[in-house]
Coordinates of C-alpha atoms in Angstrom, one line a residue:
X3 CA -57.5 55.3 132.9
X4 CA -54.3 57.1 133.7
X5 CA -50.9 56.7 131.9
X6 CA -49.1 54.3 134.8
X7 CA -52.4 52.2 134.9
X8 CA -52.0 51.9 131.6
X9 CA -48.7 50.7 131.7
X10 CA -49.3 48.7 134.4
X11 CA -52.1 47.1 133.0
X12 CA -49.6 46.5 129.9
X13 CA -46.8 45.1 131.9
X14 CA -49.0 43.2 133.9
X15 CA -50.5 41.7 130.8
X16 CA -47.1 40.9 129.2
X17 CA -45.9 38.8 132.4
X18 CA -49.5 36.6 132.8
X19 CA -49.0 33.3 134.3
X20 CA -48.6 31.3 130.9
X21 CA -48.2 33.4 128.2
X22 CA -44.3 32.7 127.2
X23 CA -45.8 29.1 127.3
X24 CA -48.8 30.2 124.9
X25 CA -45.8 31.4 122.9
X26 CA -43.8 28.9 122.6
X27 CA -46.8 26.4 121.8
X28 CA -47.8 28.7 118.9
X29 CA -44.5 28.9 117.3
X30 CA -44.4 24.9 117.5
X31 CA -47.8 24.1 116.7
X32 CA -47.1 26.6 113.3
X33 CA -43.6 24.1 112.8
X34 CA -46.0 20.9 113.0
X35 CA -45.0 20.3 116.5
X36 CA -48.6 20.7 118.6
X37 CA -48.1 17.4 121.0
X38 CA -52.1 16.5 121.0
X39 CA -53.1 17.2 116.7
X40 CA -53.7 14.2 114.6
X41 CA -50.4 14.1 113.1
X42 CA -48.4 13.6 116.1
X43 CA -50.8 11.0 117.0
X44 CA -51.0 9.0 113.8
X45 CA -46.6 9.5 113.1
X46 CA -47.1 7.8 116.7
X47 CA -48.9 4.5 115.6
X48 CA -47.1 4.2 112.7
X49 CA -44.0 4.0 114.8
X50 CA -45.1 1.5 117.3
X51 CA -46.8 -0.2 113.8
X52 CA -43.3 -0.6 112.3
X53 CA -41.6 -2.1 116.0
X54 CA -44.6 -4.8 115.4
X55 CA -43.9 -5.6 112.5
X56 CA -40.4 -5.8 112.6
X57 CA -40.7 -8.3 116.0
X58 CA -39.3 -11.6 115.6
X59 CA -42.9 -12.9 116.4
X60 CA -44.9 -11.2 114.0
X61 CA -45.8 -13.0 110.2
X62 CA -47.5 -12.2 107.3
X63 CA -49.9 -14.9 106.2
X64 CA -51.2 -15.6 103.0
X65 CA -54.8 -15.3 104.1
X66 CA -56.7 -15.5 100.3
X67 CA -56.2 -15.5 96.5
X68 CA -57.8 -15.2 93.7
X69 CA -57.5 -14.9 89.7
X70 CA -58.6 -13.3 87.2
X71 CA -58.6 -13.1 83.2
X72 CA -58.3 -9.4 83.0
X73 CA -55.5 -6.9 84.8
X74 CA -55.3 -6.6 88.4
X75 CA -54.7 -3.5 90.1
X76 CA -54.5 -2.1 93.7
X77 CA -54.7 1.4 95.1
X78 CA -55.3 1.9 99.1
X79 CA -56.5 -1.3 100.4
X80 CA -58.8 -1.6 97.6
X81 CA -58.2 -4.5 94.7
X82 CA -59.6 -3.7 91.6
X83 CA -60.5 -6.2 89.3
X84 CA -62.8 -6.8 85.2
X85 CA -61.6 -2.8 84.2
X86 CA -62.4 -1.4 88.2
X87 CA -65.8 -3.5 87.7
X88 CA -65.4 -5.2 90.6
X89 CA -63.7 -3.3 94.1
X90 CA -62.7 -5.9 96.9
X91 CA -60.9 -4.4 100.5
X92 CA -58.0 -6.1 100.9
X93 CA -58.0 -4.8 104.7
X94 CA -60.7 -7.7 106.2
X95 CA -59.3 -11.3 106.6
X96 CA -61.5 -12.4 104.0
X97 CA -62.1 -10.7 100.8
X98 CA -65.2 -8.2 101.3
X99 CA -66.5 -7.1 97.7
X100 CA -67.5 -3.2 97.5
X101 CA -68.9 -3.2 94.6
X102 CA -69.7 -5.3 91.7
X103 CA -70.7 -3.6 88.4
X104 CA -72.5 -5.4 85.6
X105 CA -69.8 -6.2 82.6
X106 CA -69.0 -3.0 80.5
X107 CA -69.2 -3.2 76.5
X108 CA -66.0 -2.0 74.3
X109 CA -67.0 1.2 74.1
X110 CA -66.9 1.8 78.2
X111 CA -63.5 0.4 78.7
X112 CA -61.4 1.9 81.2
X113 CA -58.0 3.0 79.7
X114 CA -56.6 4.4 82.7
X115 CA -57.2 5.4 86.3
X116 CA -55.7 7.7 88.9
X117 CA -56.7 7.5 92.9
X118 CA -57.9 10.9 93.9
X119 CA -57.9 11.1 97.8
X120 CA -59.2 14.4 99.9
X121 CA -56.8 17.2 100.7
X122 CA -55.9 18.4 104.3
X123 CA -57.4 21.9 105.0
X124 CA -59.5 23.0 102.4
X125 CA -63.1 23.0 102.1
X126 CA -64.8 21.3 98.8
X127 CA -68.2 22.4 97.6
X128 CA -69.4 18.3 97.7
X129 CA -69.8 16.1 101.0
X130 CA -68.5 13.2 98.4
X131 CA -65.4 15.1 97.7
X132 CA -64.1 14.2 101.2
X133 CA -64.0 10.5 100.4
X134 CA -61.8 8.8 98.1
X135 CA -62.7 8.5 94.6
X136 CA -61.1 7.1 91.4
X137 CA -61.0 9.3 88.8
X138 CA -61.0 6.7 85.4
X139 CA -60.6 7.3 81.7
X140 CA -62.8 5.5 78.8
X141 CA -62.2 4.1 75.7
X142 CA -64.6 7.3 74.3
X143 CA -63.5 9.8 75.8
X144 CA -65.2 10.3 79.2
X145 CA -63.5 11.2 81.7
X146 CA -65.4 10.0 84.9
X147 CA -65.2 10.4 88.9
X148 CA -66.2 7.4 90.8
X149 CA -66.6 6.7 94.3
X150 CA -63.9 4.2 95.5
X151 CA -66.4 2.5 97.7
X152 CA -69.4 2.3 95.5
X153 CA -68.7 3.0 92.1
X154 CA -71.2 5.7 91.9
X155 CA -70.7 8.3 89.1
X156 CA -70.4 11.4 90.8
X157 CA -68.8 13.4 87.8
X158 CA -68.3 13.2 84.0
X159 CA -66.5 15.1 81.1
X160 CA -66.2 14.6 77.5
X161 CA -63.0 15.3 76.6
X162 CA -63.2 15.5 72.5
X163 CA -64.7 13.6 69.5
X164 CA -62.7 11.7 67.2
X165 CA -59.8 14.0 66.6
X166 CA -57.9 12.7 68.8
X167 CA -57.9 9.1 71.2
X168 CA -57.1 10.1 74.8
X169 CA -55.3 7.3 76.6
X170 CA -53.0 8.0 79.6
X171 CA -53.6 9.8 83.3
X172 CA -50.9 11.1 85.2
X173 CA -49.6 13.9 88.0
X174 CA -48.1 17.1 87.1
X175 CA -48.2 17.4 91.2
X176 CA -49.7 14.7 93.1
X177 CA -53.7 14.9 94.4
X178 CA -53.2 18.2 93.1
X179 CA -52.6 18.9 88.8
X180 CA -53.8 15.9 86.4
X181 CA -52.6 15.3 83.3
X182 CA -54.8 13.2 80.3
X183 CA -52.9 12.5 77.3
X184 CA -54.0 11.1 74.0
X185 CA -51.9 8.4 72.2
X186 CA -49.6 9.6 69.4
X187 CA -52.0 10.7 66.5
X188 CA -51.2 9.1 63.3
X189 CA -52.7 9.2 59.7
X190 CA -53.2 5.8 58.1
X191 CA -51.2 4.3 55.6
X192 CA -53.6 5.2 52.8
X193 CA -54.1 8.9 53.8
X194 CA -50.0 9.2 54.3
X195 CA -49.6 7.6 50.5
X196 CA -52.3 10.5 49.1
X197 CA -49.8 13.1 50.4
X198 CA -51.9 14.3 53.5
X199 CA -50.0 16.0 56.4
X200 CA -50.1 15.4 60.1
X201 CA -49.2 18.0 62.2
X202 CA -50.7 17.6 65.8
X203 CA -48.6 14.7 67.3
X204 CA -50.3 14.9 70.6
X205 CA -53.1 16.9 73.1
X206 CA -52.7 17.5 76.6
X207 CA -55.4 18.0 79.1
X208 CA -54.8 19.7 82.3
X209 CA -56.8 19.6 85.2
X210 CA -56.9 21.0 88.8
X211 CA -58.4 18.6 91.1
X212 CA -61.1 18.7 93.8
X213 CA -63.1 20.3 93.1
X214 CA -62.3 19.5 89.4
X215 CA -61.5 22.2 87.4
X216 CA -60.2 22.7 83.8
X217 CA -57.0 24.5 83.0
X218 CA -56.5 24.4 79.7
X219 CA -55.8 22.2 76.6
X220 CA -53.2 21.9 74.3
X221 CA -51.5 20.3 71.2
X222 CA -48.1 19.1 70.3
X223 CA -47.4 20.2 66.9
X224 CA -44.4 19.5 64.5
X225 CA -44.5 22.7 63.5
X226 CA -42.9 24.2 67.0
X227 CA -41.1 21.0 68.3
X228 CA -39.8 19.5 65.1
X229 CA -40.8 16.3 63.5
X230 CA -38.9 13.4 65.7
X231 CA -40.8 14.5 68.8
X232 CA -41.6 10.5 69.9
X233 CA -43.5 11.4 73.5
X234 CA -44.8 14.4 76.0
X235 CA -45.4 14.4 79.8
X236 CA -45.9 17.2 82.1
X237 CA -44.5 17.2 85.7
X238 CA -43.9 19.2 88.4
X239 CA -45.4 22.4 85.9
X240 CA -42.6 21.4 83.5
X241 CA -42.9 20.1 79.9
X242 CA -41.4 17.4 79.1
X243 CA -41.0 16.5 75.1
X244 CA -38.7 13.6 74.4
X245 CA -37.3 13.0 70.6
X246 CA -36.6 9.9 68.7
X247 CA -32.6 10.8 68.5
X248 CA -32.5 10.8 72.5
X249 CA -32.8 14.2 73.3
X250 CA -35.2 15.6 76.0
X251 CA -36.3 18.8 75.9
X252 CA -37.7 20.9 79.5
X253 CA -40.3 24.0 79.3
X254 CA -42.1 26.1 81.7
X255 CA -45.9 25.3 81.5
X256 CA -46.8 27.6 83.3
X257 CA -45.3 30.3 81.2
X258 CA -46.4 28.4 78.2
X259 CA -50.2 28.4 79.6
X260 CA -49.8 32.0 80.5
X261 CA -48.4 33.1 77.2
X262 CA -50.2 31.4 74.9
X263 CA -53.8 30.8 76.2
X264 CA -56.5 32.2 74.4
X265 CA -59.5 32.0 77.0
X266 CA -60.2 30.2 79.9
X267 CA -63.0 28.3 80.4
X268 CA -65.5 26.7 83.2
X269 CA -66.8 22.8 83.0
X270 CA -70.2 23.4 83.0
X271 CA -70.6 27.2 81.4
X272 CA -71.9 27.3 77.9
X273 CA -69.1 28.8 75.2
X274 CA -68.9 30.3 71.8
X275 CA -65.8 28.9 70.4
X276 CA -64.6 28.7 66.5
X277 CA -68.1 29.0 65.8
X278 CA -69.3 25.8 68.1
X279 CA -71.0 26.6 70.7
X280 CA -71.9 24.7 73.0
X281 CA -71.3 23.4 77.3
X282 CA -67.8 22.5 78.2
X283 CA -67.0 19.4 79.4
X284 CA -70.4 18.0 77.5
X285 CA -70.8 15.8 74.7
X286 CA -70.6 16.5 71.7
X287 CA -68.4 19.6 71.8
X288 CA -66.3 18.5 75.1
X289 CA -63.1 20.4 75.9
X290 CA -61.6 23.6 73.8
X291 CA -58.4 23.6 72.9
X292 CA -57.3 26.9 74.4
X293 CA -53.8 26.8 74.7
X294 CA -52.7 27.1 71.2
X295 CA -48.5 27.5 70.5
X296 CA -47.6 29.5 68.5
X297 CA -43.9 30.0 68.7
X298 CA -41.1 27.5 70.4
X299 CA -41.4 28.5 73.9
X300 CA -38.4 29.5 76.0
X301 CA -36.1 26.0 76.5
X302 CA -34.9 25.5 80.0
X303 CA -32.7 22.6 79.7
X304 CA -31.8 20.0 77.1
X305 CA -30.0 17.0 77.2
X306 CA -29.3 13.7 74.9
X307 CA -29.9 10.1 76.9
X308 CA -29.6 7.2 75.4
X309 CA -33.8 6.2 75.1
X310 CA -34.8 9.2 76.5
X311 CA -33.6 7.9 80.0
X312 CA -33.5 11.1 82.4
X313 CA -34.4 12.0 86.4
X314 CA -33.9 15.5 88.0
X315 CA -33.7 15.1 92.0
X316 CA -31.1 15.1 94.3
X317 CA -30.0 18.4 96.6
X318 CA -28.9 20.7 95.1
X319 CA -30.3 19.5 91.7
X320 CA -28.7 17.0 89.4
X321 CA -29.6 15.0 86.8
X322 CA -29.4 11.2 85.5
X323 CA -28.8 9.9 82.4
X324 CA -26.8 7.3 80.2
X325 CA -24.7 8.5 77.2
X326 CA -26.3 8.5 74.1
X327 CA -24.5 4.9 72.7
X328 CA -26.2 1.9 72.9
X329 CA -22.2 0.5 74.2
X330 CA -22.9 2.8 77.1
X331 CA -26.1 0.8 78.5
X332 CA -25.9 0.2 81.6
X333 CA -23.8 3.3 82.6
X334 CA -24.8 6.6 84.6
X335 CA -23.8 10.3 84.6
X336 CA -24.8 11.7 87.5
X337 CA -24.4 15.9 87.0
X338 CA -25.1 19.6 88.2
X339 CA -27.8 20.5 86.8
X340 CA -26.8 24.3 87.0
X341 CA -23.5 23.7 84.9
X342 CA -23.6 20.3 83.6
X343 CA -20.6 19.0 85.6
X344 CA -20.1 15.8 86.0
X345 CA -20.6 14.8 90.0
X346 CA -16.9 13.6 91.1
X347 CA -17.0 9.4 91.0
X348 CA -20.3 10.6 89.0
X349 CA -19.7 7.6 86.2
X350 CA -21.8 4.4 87.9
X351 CA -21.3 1.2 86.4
X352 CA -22.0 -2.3 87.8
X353 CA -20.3 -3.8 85.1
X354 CA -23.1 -6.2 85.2
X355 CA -23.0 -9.4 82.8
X356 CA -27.1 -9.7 83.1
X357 CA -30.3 -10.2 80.8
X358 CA -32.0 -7.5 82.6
X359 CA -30.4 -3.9 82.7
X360 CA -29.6 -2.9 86.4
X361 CA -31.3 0.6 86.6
X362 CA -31.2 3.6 89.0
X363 CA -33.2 6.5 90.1
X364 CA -33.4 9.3 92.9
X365 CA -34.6 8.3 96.4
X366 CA -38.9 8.7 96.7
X367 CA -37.9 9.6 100.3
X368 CA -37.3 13.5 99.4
X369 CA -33.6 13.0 100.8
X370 CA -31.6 13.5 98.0
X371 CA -30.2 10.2 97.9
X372 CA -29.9 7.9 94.8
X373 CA -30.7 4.0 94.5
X374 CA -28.9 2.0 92.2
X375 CA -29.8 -1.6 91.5
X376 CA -28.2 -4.5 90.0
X377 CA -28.9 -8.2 89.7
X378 CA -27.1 -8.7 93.1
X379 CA -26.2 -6.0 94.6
X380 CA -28.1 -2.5 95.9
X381 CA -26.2 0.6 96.8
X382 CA -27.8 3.8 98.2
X383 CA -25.7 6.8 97.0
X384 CA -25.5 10.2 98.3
X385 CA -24.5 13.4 97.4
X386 CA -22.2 15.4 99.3
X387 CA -19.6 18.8 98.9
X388 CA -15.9 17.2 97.8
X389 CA -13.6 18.2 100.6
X390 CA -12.2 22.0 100.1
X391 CA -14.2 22.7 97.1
X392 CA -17.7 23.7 98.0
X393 CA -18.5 24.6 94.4
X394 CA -18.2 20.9 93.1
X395 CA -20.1 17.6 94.5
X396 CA -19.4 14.1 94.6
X397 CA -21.1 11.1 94.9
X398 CA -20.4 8.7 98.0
X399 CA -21.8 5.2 99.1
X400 CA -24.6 5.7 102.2
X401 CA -24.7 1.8 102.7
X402 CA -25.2 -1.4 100.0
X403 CA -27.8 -4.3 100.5
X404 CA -25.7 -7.7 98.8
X405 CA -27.8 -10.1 97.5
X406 CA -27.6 -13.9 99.7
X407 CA -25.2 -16.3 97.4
X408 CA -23.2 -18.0 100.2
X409 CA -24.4 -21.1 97.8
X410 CA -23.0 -20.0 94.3
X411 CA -23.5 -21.9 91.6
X412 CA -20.9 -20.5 89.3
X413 CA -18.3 -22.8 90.4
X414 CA -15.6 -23.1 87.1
X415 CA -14.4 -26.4 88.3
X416 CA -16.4 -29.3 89.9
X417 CA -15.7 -32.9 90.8
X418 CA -18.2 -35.6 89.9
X419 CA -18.3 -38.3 92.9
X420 CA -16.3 -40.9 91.0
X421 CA -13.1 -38.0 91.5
X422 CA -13.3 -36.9 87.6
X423 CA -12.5 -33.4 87.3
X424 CA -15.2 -31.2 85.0
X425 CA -14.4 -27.2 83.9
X426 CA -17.4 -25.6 82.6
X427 CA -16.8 -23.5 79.1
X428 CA -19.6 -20.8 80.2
X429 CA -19.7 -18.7 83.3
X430 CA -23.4 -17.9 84.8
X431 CA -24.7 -14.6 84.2
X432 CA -25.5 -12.3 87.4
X433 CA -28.8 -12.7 86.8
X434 CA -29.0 -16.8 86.1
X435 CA -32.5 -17.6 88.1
X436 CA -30.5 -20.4 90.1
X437 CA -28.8 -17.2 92.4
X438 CA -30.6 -14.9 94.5
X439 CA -31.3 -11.9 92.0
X440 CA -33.2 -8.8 93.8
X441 CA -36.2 -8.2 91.4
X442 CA -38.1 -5.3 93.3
X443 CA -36.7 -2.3 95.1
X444 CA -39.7 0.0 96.9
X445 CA -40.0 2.7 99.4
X446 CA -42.8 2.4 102.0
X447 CA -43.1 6.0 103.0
X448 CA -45.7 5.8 106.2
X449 CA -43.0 2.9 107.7
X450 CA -39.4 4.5 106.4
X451 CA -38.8 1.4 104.8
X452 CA -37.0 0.2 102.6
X453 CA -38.2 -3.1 100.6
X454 CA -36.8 -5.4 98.7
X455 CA -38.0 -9.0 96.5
X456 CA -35.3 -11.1 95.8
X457 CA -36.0 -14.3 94.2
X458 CA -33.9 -17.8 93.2
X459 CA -35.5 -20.6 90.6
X460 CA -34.2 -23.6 90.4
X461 CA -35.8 -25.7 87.9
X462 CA -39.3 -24.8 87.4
X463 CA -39.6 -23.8 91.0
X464 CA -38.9 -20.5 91.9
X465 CA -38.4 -18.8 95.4
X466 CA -39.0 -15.2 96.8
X467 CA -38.7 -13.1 99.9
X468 CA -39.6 -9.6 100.7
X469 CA -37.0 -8.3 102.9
X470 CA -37.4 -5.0 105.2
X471 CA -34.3 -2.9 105.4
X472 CA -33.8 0.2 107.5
X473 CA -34.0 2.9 105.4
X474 CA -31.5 5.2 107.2
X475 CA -28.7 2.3 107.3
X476 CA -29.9 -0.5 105.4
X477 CA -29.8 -3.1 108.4
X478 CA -32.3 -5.8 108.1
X479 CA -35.2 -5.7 110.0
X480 CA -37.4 -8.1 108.8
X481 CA -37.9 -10.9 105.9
X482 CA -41.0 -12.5 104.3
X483 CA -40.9 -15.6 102.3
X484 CA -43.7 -15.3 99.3
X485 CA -45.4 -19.2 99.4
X486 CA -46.5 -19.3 95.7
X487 CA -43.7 -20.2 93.2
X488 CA -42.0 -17.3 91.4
X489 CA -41.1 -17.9 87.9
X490 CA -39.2 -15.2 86.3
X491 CA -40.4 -15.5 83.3
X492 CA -44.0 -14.1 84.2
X493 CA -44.6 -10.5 84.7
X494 CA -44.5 -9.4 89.4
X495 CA -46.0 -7.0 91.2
X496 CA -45.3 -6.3 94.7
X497 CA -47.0 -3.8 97.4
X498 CA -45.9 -3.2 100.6
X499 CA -48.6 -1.3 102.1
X500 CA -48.8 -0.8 106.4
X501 CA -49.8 -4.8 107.5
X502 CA -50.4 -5.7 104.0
X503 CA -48.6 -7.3 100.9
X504 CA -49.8 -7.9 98.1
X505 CA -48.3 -10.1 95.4
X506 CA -49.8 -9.5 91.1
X507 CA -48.5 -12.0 88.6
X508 CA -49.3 -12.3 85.3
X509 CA -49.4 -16.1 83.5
X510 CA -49.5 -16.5 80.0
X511 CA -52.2 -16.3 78.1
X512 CA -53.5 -13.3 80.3
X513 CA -54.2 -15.6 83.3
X514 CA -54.2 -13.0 86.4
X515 CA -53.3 -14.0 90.1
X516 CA -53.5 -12.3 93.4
X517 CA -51.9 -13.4 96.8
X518 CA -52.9 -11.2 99.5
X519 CA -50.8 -11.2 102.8
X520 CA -51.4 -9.7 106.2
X521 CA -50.0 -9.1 109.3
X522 CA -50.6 -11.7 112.2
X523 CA -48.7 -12.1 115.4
X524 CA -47.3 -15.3 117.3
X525 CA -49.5 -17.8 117.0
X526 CA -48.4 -21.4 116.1
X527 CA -51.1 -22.2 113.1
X528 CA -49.6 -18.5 111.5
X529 CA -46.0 -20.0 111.4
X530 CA -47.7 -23.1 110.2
X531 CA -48.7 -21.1 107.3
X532 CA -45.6 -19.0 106.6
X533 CA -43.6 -22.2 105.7
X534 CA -43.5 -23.5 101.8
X535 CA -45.1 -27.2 102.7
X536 CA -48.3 -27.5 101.3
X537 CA -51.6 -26.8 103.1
X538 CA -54.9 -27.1 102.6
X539 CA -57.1 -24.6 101.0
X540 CA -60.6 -23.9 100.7
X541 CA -62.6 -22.5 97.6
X542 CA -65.6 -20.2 98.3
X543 CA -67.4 -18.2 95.8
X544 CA -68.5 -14.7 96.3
X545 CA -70.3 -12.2 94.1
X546 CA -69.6 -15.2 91.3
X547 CA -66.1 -15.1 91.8
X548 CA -64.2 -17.6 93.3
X549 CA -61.9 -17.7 96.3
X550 CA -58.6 -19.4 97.9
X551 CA -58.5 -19.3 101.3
X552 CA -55.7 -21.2 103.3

């Protein structure tokens, strides 16, 4: 081919009908924005979801209840109930059980459990890994994988023997770094009196997940973090170690796992360690501890809160916490957390007169925003540069939610019908059950919206509503009355999940219920049902547990 041809060819090649356009849809579909992938599709439904459900027309009806002598929990559309024995979807209009296991002895209790869904783009070694599974932790150790839908064992671990009781599951980063902690080790009362020492506080167990993988284990020892250390977590690959004084201590664990790990190790390959040898990850020998600390790491950051009460978030980063006085409870620093300055109107304090503390915490929504919440009041704060100083931040109000008490109680003078004049000697406090007090504050991420359960009691019955506020600008969209009676005095949980709410009390004497909610549209039997009169309800039994329908 000669030169020009050549060049021809080239410049014929660079001017193709399309190609910009090929371009361009690269460069977008590499930023997320590829107009016919998944994504766009599903952010699509959940946008016309949350116009439906914010209609005037649309209800949530309480379509089933039951109860239960043992804790209730929920993950996904899936009620777990007798330890995560039985698995019922809360998506059907009647409660479909999927799966019932025979009733576990002691020693098979399940401490704790974690949700372990699939990630996007990888491939996994397992056709089960691309399902949803629960990964639980037992009374004895095991750590097990189950299928969310069946139950099924699909993997096990043996964590240790008797050194040490493992108890908790947590994230160091979600559905990606798990964390198993064992409670505080301590000696009893008679070993303690003989003069024996205790010097391992706590062990850590980290994890990569699917496929599951061991990273390493490691102890908390007095003997590098001083005897007052009171608890440990690990989160977003910091180290977290809290004392009894109030101070809160921040490592690298990634350094610290670099530095001072010994070997690594596979689950499943045989080892030779301390002269055991034996398979890792199987009883008896379970996990090594292979991370072993010798010297006080590098500190990154330190700071005293009054009980260990402290957040990092915000743009650029900052920190919360309340001044180490027990007069200060109740009151918030909000400060740089490159210098320690105190965030300009960085002091927040309700001032409230309550039972329960009001409490704050960063935004879940990734914007940087802070959520503060008293008895009657919400405000959504946000960070921003103070006006010709671009070195120092301050803290502004994005919007406040105010809690409905167009009907206070609190009046200080009342007259009785026969015209005699009564001053009370008490004043209410800002949470007395007879005013709307806002219990619950959650973030429904898939929606962008922002929930709220505030509740009145008057007497022994007590009233709630879910409300749905804009999350950009707090305007109400949409509000829920709850049916069942709310008494404070019992222990709530509420989820917001899509077309579902669900609604966990606790009773005394560890009497469970659950009121399941979902999403209906305009019909005149729904609105029936979404008032407080009494309706009738029908009992069924399944898998020999019994029912409420309405």
């Amino acid at each position: 081919m000669c030169p020009q041809a050549a060049a021809g060819g080239r410049r014929a090649a660079s001017r193709a009908p399309g190609a910009h356009n090929v371009c361009r849809l690269l460069t977008r579909r590499a930023h997320g924005f590829y107009a016919r992938d998944a994504g766009v599709a599903h952010r699509k439904n959940l946008g016309l979801l949350r116009k439906i459900l914010c209609q005037e027309s649309t209800k949530f009806k309480n379509v089933w209840t039951t109860h239960s002598a043992s804790p209730i929990a929920y993950e996904r559309g899936r009620i777990y109930l007798d330890n995560y024995q039985c698995c019922i979807s809360s998506i059907a209009q009647e409660p479909r059980i999927l799966y019932q296991k025979p009733k576990c002895s002691k020693s098979e209790k399940i401490e704790d459990a974690l949700l372990l869904e699939c990630p996007l783009g990888e491939m996994l070694p397992s056709p089960s890994d691309y399902k949803s599974s629960l990964i639980v932790l037992t009374v004895q150790n095991w750590l097990l994988r189950l299928s969310a839908d069946s139950g099924e064992i699909l993997e096990k671990i043996y964590l240790a023997g008797s050194c040490c009781k493992f108890r908790y599951l947590s994230w160091d980063t979600p559905q990606e770094v798990m964390v198993v902690k064992s409670a505080q080790n301590k000696l009893p009362a008679a070993a303690r009196q003989a003069g024996i020492q205790q010097s391992v506080l706590f062990y850590l167990a980290v994890f990569q997940v699917l496929p599951l993988s061991f990273i390493g284990m490691l102890e908390i020892n007095k003997k590098i973090f001083g005897n007052s250390v009171t608890d440990v977590a690990v989160s977003n690959g910091i180290l977290i170690v809290m004392y009894s004084m109030g101070l809160v201590r921040l490592y690298n664990f990634q350094a610290i796992s670099e530095q001072f790990m010994e070997q690594p190790f596979d689950l499943g390959h045989e080892f030779n360690w301390n002269g055991q040898v034996g398979v890792v990850g199987k009883y008896p020998f379970g996990l090594p501890c292979n991370i072993k600390i010798t010297d006080t790491p590098p500190l990154l950051f330190e700071a005293s809160s009054l009980e260990n009460a402290f957040q990092i978030g915000g743009y650029p980063w900052h920190y919360i916490i309340t001044p180490n006085k027990k007069k200060h409870k109740g009151v918030f620093h909000i400060c740089s957390l490159k210098d320690n300055a105190l965030a300009k109107n960085g002091i927040q304090d309700m001032k409230c007169c309550s039972l329960e503390p009001d409490w704050i915490y960063f935004h879940p929504d990734m914007s940087g925003r802070i959520i503060h919440v008293g008895p009657n009041l919400i405000k959504v704060l946000k960070l921003k540069e103070v006006q010709n100083n671009t070195d120092q931040m301050e803290i502004a109000e994005d919007f406040t939610i105010v809690a409905n008490r167009e009907n206070s109680v609190n009046n200080a003078v009342t007259v009785t019908a026969s015209g005699r004049v009564v001053k009370k000697r008490f004043n209410l406090l800002d949470d007395d059950p007879e005013q709307e007090t806002f219990k619950i504050v959650d973030y429904e991420d898939e929606l962008d919206l922002l929930s709220t359960v505030a509740v009145t009691q008057i007497g022994a019955d007590g009233r709630a509503h879910l409300d749905f506020h804009c999350n950009e600008h707090g305007i109400l969209l949409k509000s829920i009355p709850l049916l069942e009676s709310w008494d404070v005095t019992y222990s709530h949980e509420v989820y917001f999940d899509k077309d579902l709410v669900l609604h966990i009390e606790q009773k005394p004497n560890r009497r469970f219920s659950c009121y399941v909610y979902q999403m209906v549209c305009d019909t005149a039997k729904d609105d029936e049902c979404s008032s407080h009169e009494k309706t009738e309800r029908v009992f069924c039994k399944k898998g020999g547990r019994m029912f409420e329908y309405i």
